[in-house]
C-alpha cells in the first residue's frame, strides 16, 4: 500500500501528463506543456507552503528575520533555520546564566586540558587552593595542586574513587576528576575537614564510652562472682553491695550527663526560653557547697541581685553548677571567688580559685568529652569528663563561649560573658510594667 505523499505525487504527475497531452494535441510539443504544468504545480505548492507556515509562525512580525536565500527557495527550510537560530540563542542564554550561577557553588570546580592547562574555574576553587586565575592569564593545574599523589591520580584512568589531600594537619580536601571528553577534564573538590573531624570525634567518643563503662562493669562482675560463694562473710557481703551500688550510681550519673549533653546539642537556642533568676541559682549552689566539697573552702560570692538571664532554666543551671562543682572538687585550693556582674558587653560570670592550676597543653581540650587532666584523680573525685562539654554547648545557645585561663601553682579562672540580648535587669522590667 502506497504512503500518502507518494500516492499524491503519482496523482499529480498523472494530472500533469493528462493536461499536457490535451494541450499538445491542439498546439505543439508534449514535453513543453508537461514542464509548464509542473511549474504551475510547483508555484501552487510554494504558495500553500508559505501560507501554512505563516499561520504556524505568528511571532514573525517583519522581514528582518529572513534567513537569506533560504526564504526565497523554501519556506520550510527557512522555518527550520529560524527555529534552530532561536534555540541556539536560547541555549546560549541558559549557558550564560549557568556560568554566572556556578560561581556560587560551594564546591571547587576546575575545567582543564589533558596537560593541566586551566580553561575555567569558579571562585570557590581559587579560595580552596589559594590561587588567582582569569581568562587573560594562563595557569597550570599542577602548579596549583602540586602534590605528587595528585599527579599520579591525574594520570591514572579511570578514577573510580576520589583522592583525599592533606595540605596541612588541620585540613582535608576531597578531589574528584572526571574526563567528559577526550581532551578536557573537570575537577570537583571540597573541604571535608569537618566531616573527618566528626568521624574522628565519634570514634574517640565510642572508645571513651567503652572505657568509662568497662571499669564499673568489671567491678560489678568481680563482686558478683565473690557473692556467689556462700561462705563469704557478712562484712564482705555488705562491703560488696556498697561498692556495687557506688558503681551503679556512677554509671547512672554518666548516662544522665550524656543524655543532657545530647539534649543540649540537638535542641534549639529558643527552646523553653524564659527569665531565669541567676542570683538565686548561685545562692542555692553555694549553700550546698559544703555537701559537694571534701575540703573546707572559703567561698566569696559577688553578684548583682537584679541581674538575670533569658534562656533555658535547665541549661543555665547546668552551666553554673558544673563550673562551681569543678572548682570545689578539682582545684585543691582553699579559696574560691564567684563573680556575677554587669559589664558593657552584657553579663559576666567567673569562678576563680587559688588551686594547683592547669598546664597550658591541657586547656584547649578541657571541653572535650571524657577529657581529664589527671585521669585517676578525676575518677576518684567522681568526675566523668562531660561537665565542661555540657557547659560548652549550653553557652553556644547564648552566643558565647567559655574562657579558661590558668597558671600552674597559682590557680584558674573559668569565665564567660553573656551578650546583651539575653540580659534581663529586674528593676527595668518593674519600671516598664508600671
Short mmCIF file of C-alpha atoms in Angstrom, two decimals:
data_model
loop_
_atom_site.label_atom_id
_atom_site.label_comp_id
_atom_site.label_asym_id
_atom_site.label_seq_id
_atom_site.Cartn_x
_atom_site.Cartn_y
_atom_site.Cartn_z
CA UNK A 1 0.00 0.00 0.00
CA UNK A 2 1.38 3.39 -1.09
CA UNK A 3 2.12 6.00 1.55
CA UNK A 4 0.07 9.17 1.23
CA UNK A 5 2.85 11.55 -0.08
CA UNK A 6 3.86 9.05 -2.83
CA UNK A 7 0.25 8.50 -3.77
CA UNK A 8 -0.32 12.28 -4.01
CA UNK A 9 2.81 12.65 -6.14
CA UNK A 10 1.64 9.96 -8.59
CA UNK A 11 -1.81 11.57 -8.83
CA UNK A 12 -0.26 14.99 -9.54
CA UNK A 13 2.04 13.52 -12.24
CA UNK A 14 -0.94 11.80 -13.89
CA UNK A 15 -2.88 15.06 -13.82
CA UNK A 16 0.10 16.96 -15.29
CA UNK A 17 0.52 14.31 -18.00
CA UNK A 18 -3.17 14.43 -18.90
CA UNK A 19 -3.23 18.23 -19.15
CA UNK A 20 0.00 18.32 -21.18
CA UNK A 21 -1.31 15.63 -23.58
CA UNK A 22 -4.58 17.54 -24.02
CA UNK A 23 -2.89 20.84 -24.95
CA UNK A 24 -0.18 19.18 -27.05
CA UNK A 25 -2.91 17.56 -29.19
CA UNK A 26 -4.00 21.03 -30.35
CA UNK A 27 -0.83 23.09 -30.32
CA UNK A 28 2.62 21.76 -30.08
CA UNK A 29 5.05 19.59 -28.20
CA UNK A 30 4.01 17.41 -25.27
CA UNK A 31 7.25 17.97 -23.30
CA UNK A 32 6.88 21.75 -23.36
CA UNK A 33 3.35 21.57 -21.97
CA UNK A 34 4.36 18.97 -19.38
CA UNK A 35 7.16 21.21 -17.99
CA UNK A 36 4.78 24.18 -17.95
CA UNK A 37 2.16 22.29 -15.92
CA UNK A 38 4.81 21.10 -13.49
CA UNK A 39 5.94 24.70 -12.97
CA UNK A 40 2.38 25.73 -12.20
CA UNK A 41 2.07 22.90 -9.66
CA UNK A 42 5.35 23.98 -8.05
CA UNK A 43 4.15 27.59 -7.74
CA UNK A 44 0.88 26.39 -6.23
CA UNK A 45 2.71 24.25 -3.64
CA UNK A 46 5.04 27.11 -2.78
CA UNK A 47 2.06 29.43 -2.19
CA UNK A 48 0.32 26.90 0.08
CA UNK A 49 3.55 26.24 2.00
CA UNK A 50 4.09 29.97 2.62
CA UNK A 51 0.52 30.49 3.76
CA UNK A 52 0.64 27.49 6.13
CA UNK A 53 3.98 28.41 7.72
CA UNK A 54 2.84 31.99 8.29
CA UNK A 55 -0.05 30.57 10.29
CA UNK A 56 2.40 28.49 12.38
CA UNK A 57 4.97 31.24 12.89
CA UNK A 58 2.73 34.10 14.04
CA UNK A 59 5.53 35.71 16.13
CA UNK A 60 7.34 36.64 12.94
CA UNK A 61 6.40 40.30 12.55
CA UNK A 62 8.78 41.62 9.93
CA UNK A 63 11.06 40.57 7.11
CA UNK A 64 14.22 41.42 9.08
CA UNK A 65 14.23 37.86 10.41
CA UNK A 66 14.56 36.34 6.92
CA UNK A 67 17.32 33.75 6.66
CA UNK A 68 18.98 34.83 3.39
CA UNK A 69 18.38 32.81 0.27
CA UNK A 70 16.54 30.04 2.14
CA UNK A 71 13.49 32.30 2.43
CA UNK A 72 13.20 32.50 -1.34
CA UNK A 73 13.97 28.87 -2.12
CA UNK A 74 11.89 27.11 0.53
CA UNK A 75 9.70 28.39 3.30
CA UNK A 76 10.08 25.07 5.15
CA UNK A 77 13.87 25.29 5.18
CA UNK A 78 13.66 28.93 6.27
CA UNK A 79 11.25 27.98 9.06
CA UNK A 80 13.61 25.25 10.31
CA UNK A 81 16.52 27.67 10.15
CA UNK A 82 14.64 30.24 12.23
CA UNK A 83 13.75 27.61 14.84
CA UNK A 84 17.36 26.43 15.01
CA UNK A 85 18.52 30.04 15.33
CA UNK A 86 16.16 30.73 18.23
CA UNK A 87 17.07 27.52 20.03
CA UNK A 88 20.75 28.32 19.66
CA UNK A 89 20.31 31.75 21.24
CA UNK A 90 18.14 30.24 23.97
CA UNK A 91 20.85 27.69 24.75
CA UNK A 92 23.50 30.43 24.85
CA UNK A 93 21.39 32.44 27.31
CA UNK A 94 20.98 29.36 29.52
CA UNK A 95 24.73 28.70 29.42
CA UNK A 96 25.41 32.33 30.28
CA UNK A 97 23.13 32.16 33.34
CA UNK A 98 24.67 28.82 34.30
CA UNK A 99 28.14 30.30 34.05
CA UNK A 100 27.15 33.08 36.43
CA UNK A 101 25.34 30.81 38.90
CA UNK A 102 28.07 28.16 39.04
CA UNK A 103 30.32 30.76 40.64
CA UNK A 104 28.20 30.45 43.79
CA UNK A 105 28.50 26.66 44.07
CA UNK A 106 30.32 25.90 47.36
CA UNK A 107 32.38 23.12 45.75
CA UNK A 108 35.50 23.98 43.78
CA UNK A 109 35.12 23.42 40.02
CA UNK A 110 38.08 23.48 37.59
CA UNK A 111 37.99 22.69 33.85
CA UNK A 112 41.36 21.89 32.35
CA UNK A 113 43.04 20.08 29.47
CA UNK A 114 44.99 16.86 29.44
CA UNK A 115 48.18 18.85 30.02
CA UNK A 116 46.70 20.52 33.10
CA UNK A 117 46.08 23.91 31.46
CA UNK A 118 43.18 25.59 33.28
CA UNK A 119 40.43 26.83 30.94
CA UNK A 120 37.92 27.88 33.58
CA UNK A 121 37.39 27.74 37.36
CA UNK A 122 34.99 29.23 39.90
CA UNK A 123 35.77 31.44 42.88
CA UNK A 124 35.47 28.55 45.33
CA UNK A 125 38.35 26.76 43.58
CA UNK A 126 40.57 29.83 43.84
CA UNK A 127 39.80 30.17 47.54
CA UNK A 128 40.25 26.47 48.32
CA UNK A 129 43.61 26.12 46.56
CA UNK A 130 44.78 29.72 47.17
CA UNK A 131 45.48 30.91 43.62
CA UNK A 132 44.29 33.60 41.21
CA UNK A 133 43.01 32.97 37.69
CA UNK A 134 41.45 34.99 34.88
CA UNK A 135 40.87 34.45 31.17
CA UNK A 136 43.87 36.51 30.14
CA UNK A 137 46.44 34.69 32.27
CA UNK A 138 47.49 31.09 31.85
CA UNK A 139 47.64 28.80 34.85
CA UNK A 140 48.52 25.12 35.04
CA UNK A 141 46.68 22.81 37.41
CA UNK A 142 49.90 21.10 38.53
CA UNK A 143 51.26 24.46 39.72
CA UNK A 144 48.13 24.87 41.85
CA UNK A 145 47.83 21.30 43.18
CA UNK A 146 51.48 20.32 43.25
CA UNK A 147 51.31 17.14 45.34
CA UNK A 148 52.92 14.03 43.79
CA UNK A 149 49.94 11.84 44.73
CA UNK A 150 47.66 14.18 42.78
CA UNK A 151 49.86 13.92 39.66
CA UNK A 152 49.67 10.12 39.92
CA UNK A 153 45.90 10.30 40.43
CA UNK A 154 45.50 12.62 37.42
CA UNK A 155 47.48 10.34 35.10
CA UNK A 156 45.73 7.12 36.10
CA UNK A 157 42.42 6.21 34.46
CA UNK A 158 39.64 5.60 35.23
CA UNK A 159 39.05 7.44 38.51
CA UNK A 160 36.69 5.15 40.40
CA UNK A 161 37.21 6.80 43.77
CA UNK A 162 38.10 10.32 44.97
CA UNK A 163 41.51 11.38 46.23
CA UNK A 164 41.89 12.93 49.70
CA UNK A 165 44.65 15.53 50.06
CA UNK A 166 46.07 16.94 53.29
CA UNK A 167 47.55 20.41 52.61
CA UNK A 168 48.24 20.62 56.37
CA UNK A 169 47.45 18.68 59.52
CA UNK A 170 44.18 20.55 60.08
CA UNK A 171 42.62 20.32 56.58
CA UNK A 172 41.34 17.54 54.34
CA UNK A 173 40.35 18.10 50.68
CA UNK A 174 38.45 15.54 48.60
CA UNK A 175 39.21 15.68 44.85
CA UNK A 176 37.11 14.06 42.09
CA UNK A 177 38.36 14.06 38.50
CA UNK A 178 36.06 13.34 35.54
CA UNK A 179 37.07 13.23 31.87
CA UNK A 180 33.99 14.31 29.94
CA UNK A 181 35.65 14.09 26.53
CA UNK A 182 38.95 13.03 25.03
CA UNK A 183 40.70 16.35 25.66
CA UNK A 184 39.14 18.06 28.70
CA UNK A 185 38.74 17.20 32.38
CA UNK A 186 36.51 18.54 35.12
CA UNK A 187 37.87 18.58 38.66
CA UNK A 188 35.46 18.94 41.59
CA UNK A 189 36.92 19.42 45.07
CA UNK A 190 35.51 20.19 48.50
CA UNK A 191 36.75 20.70 52.03
CA UNK A 192 35.80 17.66 54.13
CA UNK A 193 37.70 18.68 57.27
CA UNK A 194 34.56 18.94 59.38
CA UNK A 195 33.34 15.52 58.23
CA UNK A 196 36.70 13.89 59.06
CA UNK A 197 36.81 15.57 62.46
CA UNK A 198 33.25 14.47 63.15
CA UNK A 199 34.14 10.86 62.33
CA UNK A 200 37.25 11.06 64.50
CA UNK A 201 35.24 12.59 67.32
CA UNK A 202 32.71 9.79 67.02
CA UNK A 203 35.43 7.15 67.22
CA UNK A 204 37.02 8.83 70.24
CA UNK A 205 33.61 9.16 71.89
CA UNK A 206 32.80 5.47 71.44
CA UNK A 207 36.25 4.48 72.66
CA UNK A 208 35.96 6.67 75.75
CA UNK A 209 32.44 5.49 76.48
CA UNK A 210 33.60 1.89 76.26
CA UNK A 211 36.46 2.71 78.64
CA UNK A 212 34.16 4.51 81.08
CA UNK A 213 31.71 1.63 81.32
CA UNK A 214 34.28 -1.16 81.36
CA UNK A 215 35.67 -0.28 84.83
CA UNK A 216 32.37 -0.30 86.78
CA UNK A 217 31.16 -3.36 84.92
CA UNK A 218 34.39 -5.17 85.79
CA UNK A 219 33.93 -4.24 89.45
CA UNK A 220 30.32 -5.44 89.43
CA UNK A 221 31.27 -8.69 87.76
CA UNK A 222 34.06 -9.33 90.29
CA UNK A 223 31.90 -8.76 93.34
CA UNK A 224 29.03 -10.77 91.92
CA UNK A 225 31.39 -13.69 91.48
CA UNK A 226 32.51 -13.28 95.10
CA UNK A 227 28.93 -13.19 96.32
CA UNK A 228 28.25 -16.48 94.60
CA UNK A 229 30.41 -18.07 97.27
CA UNK A 230 28.02 -18.80 100.10
CA UNK A 231 30.93 -18.87 102.54
CA UNK A 232 31.52 -15.16 102.10
CA UNK A 233 31.31 -13.24 105.37
CA UNK A 234 28.57 -10.81 106.17
CA UNK A 235 31.10 -7.97 106.30
CA UNK A 236 32.37 -8.80 102.81
CA UNK A 237 28.79 -9.06 101.59
CA UNK A 238 27.94 -5.63 102.99
CA UNK A 239 31.09 -4.05 101.52
CA UNK A 240 30.47 -5.65 98.10
CA UNK A 241 26.90 -4.37 97.97
CA UNK A 242 28.04 -0.86 98.92
CA UNK A 243 30.73 -0.80 96.22
CA UNK A 244 28.33 -2.16 93.59
CA UNK A 245 25.78 0.49 94.48
CA UNK A 246 28.50 3.13 94.10
CA UNK A 247 29.45 1.84 90.64
CA UNK A 248 25.82 1.62 89.56
CA UNK A 249 25.32 5.22 90.69
CA UNK A 250 28.41 6.22 88.76
CA UNK A 251 27.08 4.67 85.56
CA UNK A 252 23.68 6.23 86.18
CA UNK A 253 25.24 9.69 86.58
CA UNK A 254 27.27 9.15 83.42
CA UNK A 255 24.19 8.22 81.39
CA UNK A 256 22.25 11.19 82.81
CA UNK A 257 25.01 13.58 81.79
CA UNK A 258 25.27 12.03 78.33
CA UNK A 259 21.51 12.36 77.91
CA UNK A 260 21.67 16.01 78.97
CA UNK A 261 24.59 16.68 76.61
CA UNK A 262 22.76 15.12 73.65
CA UNK A 263 19.61 17.07 74.52
CA UNK A 264 21.53 20.36 74.60
CA UNK A 265 23.32 19.59 71.31
CA UNK A 266 20.10 18.77 69.47
CA UNK A 267 17.87 21.49 70.95
CA UNK A 268 17.42 24.99 69.55
CA UNK A 269 18.55 28.15 71.30
CA UNK A 270 14.99 29.43 71.86
CA UNK A 271 13.57 26.17 73.20
CA UNK A 272 11.87 26.64 76.63
CA UNK A 273 13.32 30.15 76.93
CA UNK A 274 12.29 32.15 80.00
CA UNK A 275 13.69 34.63 82.50
CA UNK A 276 15.92 32.78 84.98
CA UNK A 277 16.98 34.14 88.39
CA UNK A 278 20.76 33.57 88.26
CA UNK A 279 21.50 35.04 91.73
CA UNK A 280 19.01 32.56 93.24
CA UNK A 281 20.74 29.65 91.45
CA UNK A 282 24.17 30.77 92.69
CA UNK A 283 22.94 31.19 96.24
CA UNK A 284 21.38 27.72 96.25
CA UNK A 285 24.55 26.15 94.80
CA UNK A 286 26.78 27.82 97.36
CA UNK A 287 24.52 26.68 100.20
CA UNK A 288 25.13 23.14 99.00
CA UNK A 289 28.89 23.66 98.56
CA UNK A 290 29.70 22.15 101.93
CA UNK A 291 27.99 18.92 100.85
CA UNK A 292 29.72 18.87 97.47
CA UNK A 293 33.21 19.62 98.73
CA UNK A 294 35.51 17.38 100.73
CA UNK A 295 37.72 20.36 101.61
CA UNK A 296 36.81 23.43 103.62
CA UNK A 297 36.79 26.22 101.04
CA UNK A 298 36.42 29.91 101.65
CA UNK A 299 33.85 30.83 99.02
CA UNK A 300 33.31 34.52 98.24
CA UNK A 301 30.25 35.39 96.19
CA UNK A 302 29.94 38.75 94.47
CA UNK A 303 26.80 39.22 92.40
CA UNK A 304 24.22 41.81 91.41
CA UNK A 305 20.86 40.61 92.78
CA UNK A 306 18.77 42.04 89.92
CA UNK A 307 20.89 40.64 87.09
CA UNK A 308 19.05 37.76 85.39
CA UNK A 309 19.18 35.93 82.06
CA UNK A 310 16.71 34.85 79.43
CA UNK A 311 17.29 31.22 78.46
CA UNK A 312 16.62 27.56 79.21
CA UNK A 313 16.47 27.06 83.02
CA UNK A 314 17.88 23.52 82.87
CA UNK A 315 20.82 24.53 80.68
CA UNK A 316 21.63 27.60 82.76
CA UNK A 317 21.56 25.55 85.97
CA UNK A 318 23.93 23.02 84.35
CA UNK A 319 26.37 25.78 83.36
CA UNK A 320 26.72 27.30 86.83
CA UNK A 321 26.59 24.03 88.76
CA UNK A 322 29.27 22.34 86.60
CA UNK A 323 31.66 25.27 86.84
CA UNK A 324 31.22 25.59 90.61
CA UNK A 325 31.42 21.79 91.06
CA UNK A 326 34.74 21.65 89.18
CA UNK A 327 36.19 24.43 91.33
CA UNK A 328 35.16 22.69 94.55
CA UNK A 329 36.28 19.21 93.54
CA UNK A 330 39.40 19.67 91.44
CA UNK A 331 41.12 22.94 92.32
CA UNK A 332 42.77 21.64 95.54
CA UNK A 333 42.87 25.21 96.80
CA UNK A 334 41.20 26.79 99.83
CA UNK A 335 39.72 29.93 98.26
CA UNK A 336 37.10 30.30 95.55
CA UNK A 337 35.68 33.56 94.24
CA UNK A 338 32.42 33.59 92.28
CA UNK A 339 31.51 36.77 90.34
CA UNK A 340 28.28 37.67 88.54
CA UNK A 341 28.14 41.28 87.40
CA UNK A 342 27.03 43.69 84.74
CA UNK A 343 29.60 44.73 82.13
CA UNK A 344 29.48 46.81 78.97
CA UNK A 345 29.10 43.75 76.70
CA UNK A 346 26.31 42.16 78.82
CA UNK A 347 26.67 39.96 81.91
CA UNK A 348 29.97 38.50 83.17
CA UNK A 349 30.43 35.32 85.22
CA UNK A 350 33.68 33.95 86.62
CA UNK A 351 34.84 31.24 89.02
CA UNK A 352 38.36 31.83 90.32
CA UNK A 353 40.38 29.56 92.59
CA UNK A 354 43.87 29.52 94.05
CA UNK A 355 44.48 25.82 93.44
CA UNK A 356 47.20 23.91 91.62
CA UNK A 357 46.26 25.30 88.21
CA UNK A 358 46.23 23.61 84.81
CA UNK A 359 49.12 23.11 82.41
CA UNK A 360 48.76 25.07 79.11
CA UNK A 361 48.69 21.94 76.92
CA UNK A 362 45.51 20.72 78.63
CA UNK A 363 43.45 23.91 78.37
CA UNK A 364 42.32 23.56 74.67
CA UNK A 365 40.99 20.04 75.40
CA UNK A 366 39.11 20.65 78.65
CA UNK A 367 35.72 20.99 76.93
CA UNK A 368 36.10 17.71 75.04
CA UNK A 369 34.00 14.75 76.15
CA UNK A 370 35.68 12.49 78.75
CA UNK A 371 38.86 14.56 78.79
CA UNK A 372 40.59 14.63 82.17
CA UNK A 373 43.77 16.41 83.22
CA UNK A 374 44.62 13.63 85.69
CA UNK A 375 42.61 10.54 84.91
CA UNK A 376 42.92 8.60 88.16
CA UNK A 377 42.35 11.58 90.43
CA UNK A 378 39.31 12.72 88.44
CA UNK A 379 37.79 9.24 88.69
CA UNK A 380 38.33 9.18 92.44
CA UNK A 381 36.59 12.55 92.80
CA UNK A 382 33.63 11.34 90.76
CA UNK A 383 34.30 13.34 87.61
CA UNK A 384 33.00 11.97 84.33
CA UNK A 385 34.77 14.39 81.98
CA UNK A 386 31.45 15.56 80.47
CA UNK A 387 30.66 18.59 82.67
CA UNK A 388 32.65 21.16 80.69
CA UNK A 389 31.37 19.72 77.39
CA UNK A 390 27.85 20.43 78.66
CA UNK A 391 28.94 23.97 79.56
CA UNK A 392 30.42 24.48 76.09
CA UNK A 393 27.28 23.52 74.16
CA UNK A 394 24.91 25.26 76.59
CA UNK A 395 26.90 28.51 76.24
CA UNK A 396 26.65 28.19 72.45
CA UNK A 397 22.89 28.74 72.82
CA UNK A 398 23.75 32.07 74.48
CA UNK A 399 26.08 33.07 71.62
CA UNK A 400 29.14 32.95 73.87
CA UNK A 401 31.92 30.56 74.86
CA UNK A 402 33.90 29.51 77.90
CA UNK A 403 37.19 31.30 78.56
CA UNK A 404 39.81 29.42 80.58
CA UNK A 405 42.98 31.00 81.96
CA UNK A 406 45.27 29.17 84.34
CA UNK A 407 48.82 29.15 85.66
CA UNK A 408 50.26 26.08 87.35
CA UNK A 409 50.66 26.64 91.07
CA UNK A 410 48.57 29.84 91.14
CA UNK A 411 45.02 28.81 90.22
CA UNK A 412 42.49 29.00 87.42
CA UNK A 413 39.71 31.27 86.14
CA UNK A 414 36.69 29.92 84.24
CA UNK A 415 34.61 32.76 82.81
CA UNK A 416 32.16 33.80 80.10
CA UNK A 417 30.29 36.91 79.02
CA UNK A 418 26.61 36.65 78.00
CA UNK A 419 25.63 39.12 75.23
CA UNK A 420 23.24 41.98 75.95
CA UNK A 421 20.33 40.35 74.09
CA UNK A 422 19.98 37.68 76.81
CA UNK A 423 20.39 40.00 79.83
CA UNK A 424 17.34 40.95 81.91
CA UNK A 425 17.52 43.52 84.73
CA UNK A 426 14.65 43.17 87.18
CA UNK A 427 14.42 46.88 88.05
CA UNK A 428 13.95 47.84 84.39
CA UNK A 429 11.24 45.22 83.99
CA UNK A 430 9.33 46.58 87.01
CA UNK A 431 9.54 50.14 85.68
CA UNK A 432 8.21 49.14 82.26
CA UNK A 433 5.32 47.20 83.78
CA UNK A 434 4.38 50.17 85.89
#
